[in-house]
Amino acid sequence: MTAKKSGSRLETEIERCRSEGQWDRIPELIRQLSVKLIANDDLAELLLGEAKLQQYLKENPIKQGASPRGAKPKLVEVRKHLTAALDRGNLKSEYMQEASLLMAKLNYVEGNYREALSNYFKVGLDDLQLVGIPVYRLSMIAEAYATKGLCLEKVPMASPVNRHTGGEQEIITCYEKSGDIALLYLQEVEKALSSGMQNRSPKPGPVSHEQELGFFLETGLQRAHVIYFKNGNLTRGVGRFREILRAIETRTTQNLRMTIARQLAEILLRGMCEQSYWNPLEDPPHQSPLDDPLLQASNTEDYALSRRPKVYAGENIFCPQENTEEALLLLLISESMANRDAVLSRIPEHNNDRIISLQSSSIVYDLLTIALGRRGQYEMLSECLERAMKFAFEEFHLWYQFALSLMAAGKSARAVKVLKECIRLKPDDPTIPLLAVKLCIGTMHWLEEGERFAKMVIDMGEKASEFRAKGYLAIGLVYSLKATDASLRGVQEEYQRKALGAFQRAQSLSPTDHLAAFYLALQHAVSRQIPEALGYVRQALQLQGDDVHSLHLLALLLSAQKHYHDALNIIEMALSEYPEHFILLFTKVKLESVCRGPDEALLTCKHMLQIWKSCYNLTNPSDSGRGSSLLDRAMADRRQINTMTLPDFSDPETGSVHATSIAASRVEQALSEVASSLQSSAPKQGPLHPWMTLAQIWLHAAEVYTGIGKPAEATACTQEAANLFPTSHNVLFMRGQVAELRGNTDEAKRWYEEALSISPTHVKTMQRLGLILHRLGRYSLSEKILRDAVQVNPTSHDVWNSLGEVLQTQGHDDAATECFLTALELEASSPILPFTIIPRAL
């Protein structure tokens, strides 16, 4: 009785070791079992044969794609043990089946594929039970199906036709069954391990035995979809991926699931469009454009298994409805797993593991970049890449991707800091500091930083090759912007001279680059050297005839020479190529007011509103029937808004990019948001640029109405802009203009003072306030404000003329005459809109 109980305990322990793959313990347990139960010699032969075979495969793993051939000396003993167990025939039927499965596996390892298939035919593989059997036997059956599939691939069929129809499908079915049973086996092992750990009190020491897939189970899980894709049957391949991913996860399959999730995401992104997509809970289409039409449709009937792996199920499970959504879900799951399992240790022993972990994670982040970039979700992408920073030490690719995502998300200040790290990692790459310059001279207006980055490129010398010219172009733009910011005439002229020198150097290094000629033209235009500017802009157009900024500059130069009709023709020609370019449309409004009258200008304003609506989806929940009053909410369409050229709202009239204008723009944005919240209006969604553009359209319409003496219509248009940005200095200035038109001098003065409290350097407001103070008899204050305005913008002929009027009233005739002469000289070269409305950017 004691021996029987002891034998039962040993058999249970043997069964557990077989389930968990602890083959090194089997011989000792068999020795103990043979002492207790003399009648179990055949079972001992079976177990020893299995243990030695598995130990051999552990020490000499089969590689994917390898073809084992020939007898192996170490396997002679295995064959003796299995032959002895089979020949005597004393084993129970289930053990005889196991012995036959092991013999077939041995035949495959030795390259005897036909004998292995004969073994499987004799044992009746499809008739083996999956219900009520020990866990280890599930593994044996799963390996048997995988091995049978491998043998069928190795053994040539009677004819190629059979190979590509029934034979091919039989191979795939073997792998699919193997994969399903393997998943079931791993789930059962994990369940047994977890229940065993719950039953045992926790003890210090090593954790439970780590389960390994091994060659045969891995082949069963991965080979079916490989054949599907190889045969062009993408539909079935995607379906197989989804079946594996829906199975309840185990620790052993985590790496496999991550790989499959990544591969499926890649297929969804690269090989499937929205029209051919079906969600995971739907039946796949019978005919799909995804599949190769040249291949004969194979029989793809579902196979039957008495037990299948458990899958995730429930009422609140999320199911994606389109290919990008599913790809994104898979990649976010993969990213989570990659972050969790990332190897961070930098000790030499972990070097290979760390490299593999990094490569795997980099692929996931590259695919995330594709998926999120398609939808313009750069904010989310930058958050994902930020999580990658924990293992991105000294890894340039991830740092660079992070910097680019921050740029696209509009986080310029942080992007510059990340680009500095990229420069440290790749100091000889000129494109990185050029990107940093692009950000610095943009909305942030960090001119000192921009100059440092531009000098890095120039200092590279010949190493920068063709980018050296771009370095001079960048530093020229920095000097040009510094000249605009400078308040002292001498400093302005010095920076203008440096800018021209840098642009000329860029042109000499790259004579075919239209940008060097264009910026030379723009710099001459800003300095009011109109003939020289015309010469350079014609050079730029010869090099790049459809460049929008060169065409715009040409139109402004023609307007400076008072050739308004020619300028308008150039603008209309440019608009035929760039119909949604708002800066061109604003210039057209100005020119039409002069050439064709206000009615044409107002029609262009109306056309701009229609273009704005077509660019952005609108919902008007509070439409009061007054037209656009009521653009309360907009969402960007699938085109990326930021790629459209939009003017700077800091000053639509002067295009000023003074540092003070940028500060004022940020102040008014914050105040406008506060005012909007107090008025409980609908919040503005998405990027601010579209809303700024809409406000400018209304302000241009208001200006046209003001010019023809229609205060009611001008007030309505100004109110539309005020609904968007209540405390914008441009809106407050226009309110002052309308008040002046109505004859309300005190009200106009109050609006102008409010505008200057937001933007102290807004020249047109300073000029109008100076004139009002002049009318009110406050000559000294008027003169002070106008002189300040001249310091801010010494090329404004209106300001010089107003200053002359004030000085003349005070009896300073000589000074007044000088101001009038300066105003006349400037007016002779004054464009319809300031040259600085054209953006200066890389």
mmCIF file of N, CA and C in Angstrom, residues 783-821:
data_model
loop_
_atom_site.group_PDB
_atom_site.id
_atom_site.type_symbol
_atom_site.label_atom_id
_atom_site.label_comp_id
_atom_site.label_asym_id
_atom_site.label_seq_id
_atom_site.Cartn_x
_atom_site.Cartn_y
_atom_site.Cartn_z
ATOM 1 N N GLU A 783 3.622 114.560 -30.095
ATOM 2 C CA GLU A 783 4.953 114.482 -30.702
ATOM 3 C C GLU A 783 5.749 113.316 -30.116
ATOM 4 N N LYS A 784 5.655 113.127 -28.797
ATOM 5 C CA LYS A 784 6.391 112.031 -28.133
ATOM 6 C C LYS A 784 5.972 110.666 -28.709
ATOM 7 N N ILE A 785 4.661 110.441 -28.843
ATOM 8 C CA ILE A 785 4.162 109.155 -29.336
ATOM 9 C C ILE A 785 4.595 108.933 -30.782
ATOM 10 N N LEU A 786 4.524 109.992 -31.618
ATOM 11 C CA LEU A 786 4.886 109.844 -33.028
ATOM 12 C C LEU A 786 6.391 109.624 -33.201
ATOM 13 N N ARG A 787 7.188 110.287 -32.361
ATOM 14 C CA ARG A 787 8.643 110.033 -32.441
ATOM 15 C C ARG A 787 8.961 108.589 -32.031
ATOM 16 N N ASP A 788 8.243 108.080 -31.026
ATOM 17 C CA ASP A 788 8.417 106.667 -30.645
ATOM 18 C C ASP A 788 8.042 105.741 -31.806
ATOM 19 N N ALA A 789 6.971 106.108 -32.522
ATOM 20 C CA ALA A 789 6.528 105.301 -33.660
ATOM 21 C C ALA A 789 7.580 105.293 -34.761
ATOM 22 N N VAL A 790 8.237 106.449 -34.993
ATOM 23 C CA VAL A 790 9.297 106.525 -36.001
ATOM 24 C C VAL A 790 10.469 105.629 -35.602
ATOM 25 N N GLN A 791 10.753 105.577 -34.299
ATOM 26 C CA GLN A 791 11.837 104.694 -33.827
ATOM 27 C C GLN A 791 11.507 103.222 -34.110
ATOM 28 N N VAL A 792 10.239 102.874 -33.902
ATOM 29 C CA VAL A 792 9.827 101.475 -34.100
ATOM 30 C C VAL A 792 9.866 101.118 -35.582
ATOM 31 N N ASN A 793 9.313 101.989 -36.438
ATOM 32 C CA ASN A 793 9.263 101.713 -37.880
ATOM 33 C C ASN A 793 9.630 102.965 -38.660
ATOM 34 N N PRO A 794 10.906 103.153 -38.954
ATOM 35 C CA PRO A 794 11.341 104.387 -39.621
ATOM 36 C C PRO A 794 10.952 104.470 -41.095
ATOM 37 N N THR A 795 10.314 103.420 -41.648
ATOM 38 C CA THR A 795 9.927 103.443 -43.066
ATOM 39 C C THR A 795 8.444 103.725 -43.266
ATOM 40 N N SER A 796 7.723 104.062 -42.203
ATOM 41 C CA SER A 796 6.287 104.350 -42.341
ATOM 42 C C SER A 796 6.087 105.806 -42.729
ATOM 43 N N HIS A 797 5.686 106.073 -43.992
ATOM 44 C CA HIS A 797 5.510 107.457 -44.457
ATOM 45 C C HIS A 797 4.342 108.136 -43.752
ATOM 46 N N ASP A 798 3.322 107.379 -43.339
ATOM 47 C CA ASP A 798 2.178 107.965 -42.628
ATOM 48 C C ASP A 798 2.629 108.575 -41.302
ATOM 49 N N VAL A 799 3.502 107.869 -40.585
ATOM 50 C CA VAL A 799 3.974 108.366 -39.291
ATOM 51 C C VAL A 799 4.806 109.641 -39.485
ATOM 52 N N TRP A 800 5.717 109.631 -40.480
ATOM 53 C CA TRP A 800 6.526 110.826 -40.749
ATOM 54 C C TRP A 800 5.641 112.015 -41.117
ATOM 55 N N ASN A 801 4.610 111.762 -41.901
ATOM 56 C CA ASN A 801 3.708 112.847 -42.302
ATOM 57 C C ASN A 801 2.956 113.402 -41.096
ATOM 58 N N SER A 802 2.466 112.504 -40.225
ATOM 59 C CA SER A 802 1.743 112.944 -39.018
ATOM 60 C C SER A 802 2.674 113.728 -38.097
ATOM 61 N N LEU A 803 3.918 113.264 -37.965
ATOM 62 C CA LEU A 803 4.882 113.987 -37.135
ATOM 63 C C LEU A 803 5.148 115.385 -37.702
ATOM 64 N N GLY A 804 5.210 115.482 -39.026
ATOM 65 C CA GLY A 804 5.384 116.789 -39.657
ATOM 66 C C GLY A 804 4.234 117.730 -39.348
ATOM 67 N N GLU A 805 3.005 117.190 -39.372
ATOM 68 C CA GLU A 805 1.833 118.027 -39.067
ATOM 69 C C GLU A 805 1.904 118.563 -37.631
ATOM 70 N N VAL A 806 2.283 117.684 -36.691
ATOM 71 C CA VAL A 806 2.366 118.097 -35.280
ATOM 72 C C VAL A 806 3.450 119.159 -35.108
ATOM 73 N N LEU A 807 4.614 118.936 -35.716
ATOM 74 C CA LEU A 807 5.709 119.910 -35.601
ATOM 75 C C LEU A 807 5.353 121.242 -36.255
ATOM 76 N N GLN A 808 4.622 121.179 -37.369
ATOM 77 C CA GLN A 808 4.214 122.410 -38.052
ATOM 78 C C GLN A 808 3.273 123.223 -37.174
ATOM 79 N N THR A 809 2.349 122.536 -36.492
ATOM 80 C CA THR A 809 1.405 123.221 -35.602
ATOM 81 C C THR A 809 2.148 123.897 -34.460
ATOM 82 N N GLN A 810 3.228 123.279 -34.012
ATOM 83 C CA GLN A 810 4.011 123.835 -32.908
ATOM 84 C C GLN A 810 4.981 124.930 -33.385
ATOM 85 N N GLY A 811 5.036 125.171 -34.680
ATOM 86 C CA GLY A 811 5.886 126.238 -35.222
ATOM 87 C C GLY A 811 7.288 125.807 -35.562
ATOM 88 N N HIS A 812 7.556 124.490 -35.545
ATOM 89 C CA HIS A 812 8.882 123.988 -35.904
ATOM 90 C C HIS A 812 8.899 123.695 -37.407
ATOM 91 N N ASP A 813 8.944 124.772 -38.212
ATOM 92 C CA ASP A 813 8.739 124.605 -39.649
ATOM 93 C C ASP A 813 9.867 123.827 -40.319
ATOM 94 N N ASP A 814 11.113 124.075 -39.935
ATOM 95 C CA ASP A 814 12.225 123.367 -40.577
ATOM 96 C C ASP A 814 12.147 121.865 -40.320
ATOM 97 N N ALA A 815 11.916 121.501 -39.064
ATOM 98 C CA ALA A 815 11.797 120.072 -38.714
ATOM 99 C C ALA A 815 10.589 119.459 -39.419
ATOM 100 N N ALA A 816 9.481 120.213 -39.488
ATOM 101 C CA ALA A 816 8.281 119.710 -40.148
ATOM 102 C C ALA A 816 8.547 119.468 -41.629
ATOM 103 N N THR A 817 9.267 120.411 -42.273
ATOM 104 C CA THR A 817 9.579 120.261 -43.701
ATOM 105 C C THR A 817 10.408 118.997 -43.936
ATOM 106 N N GLU A 818 11.383 118.789 -43.060
ATOM 107 C CA GLU A 818 12.217 117.592 -43.182
ATOM 108 C C GLU A 818 11.379 116.322 -43.056
ATOM 109 N N CYS A 819 10.421 116.329 -42.123
ATOM 110 C CA CYS A 819 9.526 115.157 -41.954
ATOM 111 C C CYS A 819 8.672 114.949 -43.202
ATOM 112 N N PHE A 820 8.133 116.052 -43.773
ATOM 113 C CA PHE A 820 7.293 115.927 -44.970
ATOM 114 C C PHE A 820 8.104 115.387 -46.152
ATOM 115 N N LEU A 821 9.351 115.867 -46.297
ATOM 116 C CA LEU A 821 10.197 115.392 -47.387
ATOM 117 C C LEU A 821 10.516 113.905 -47.217
#
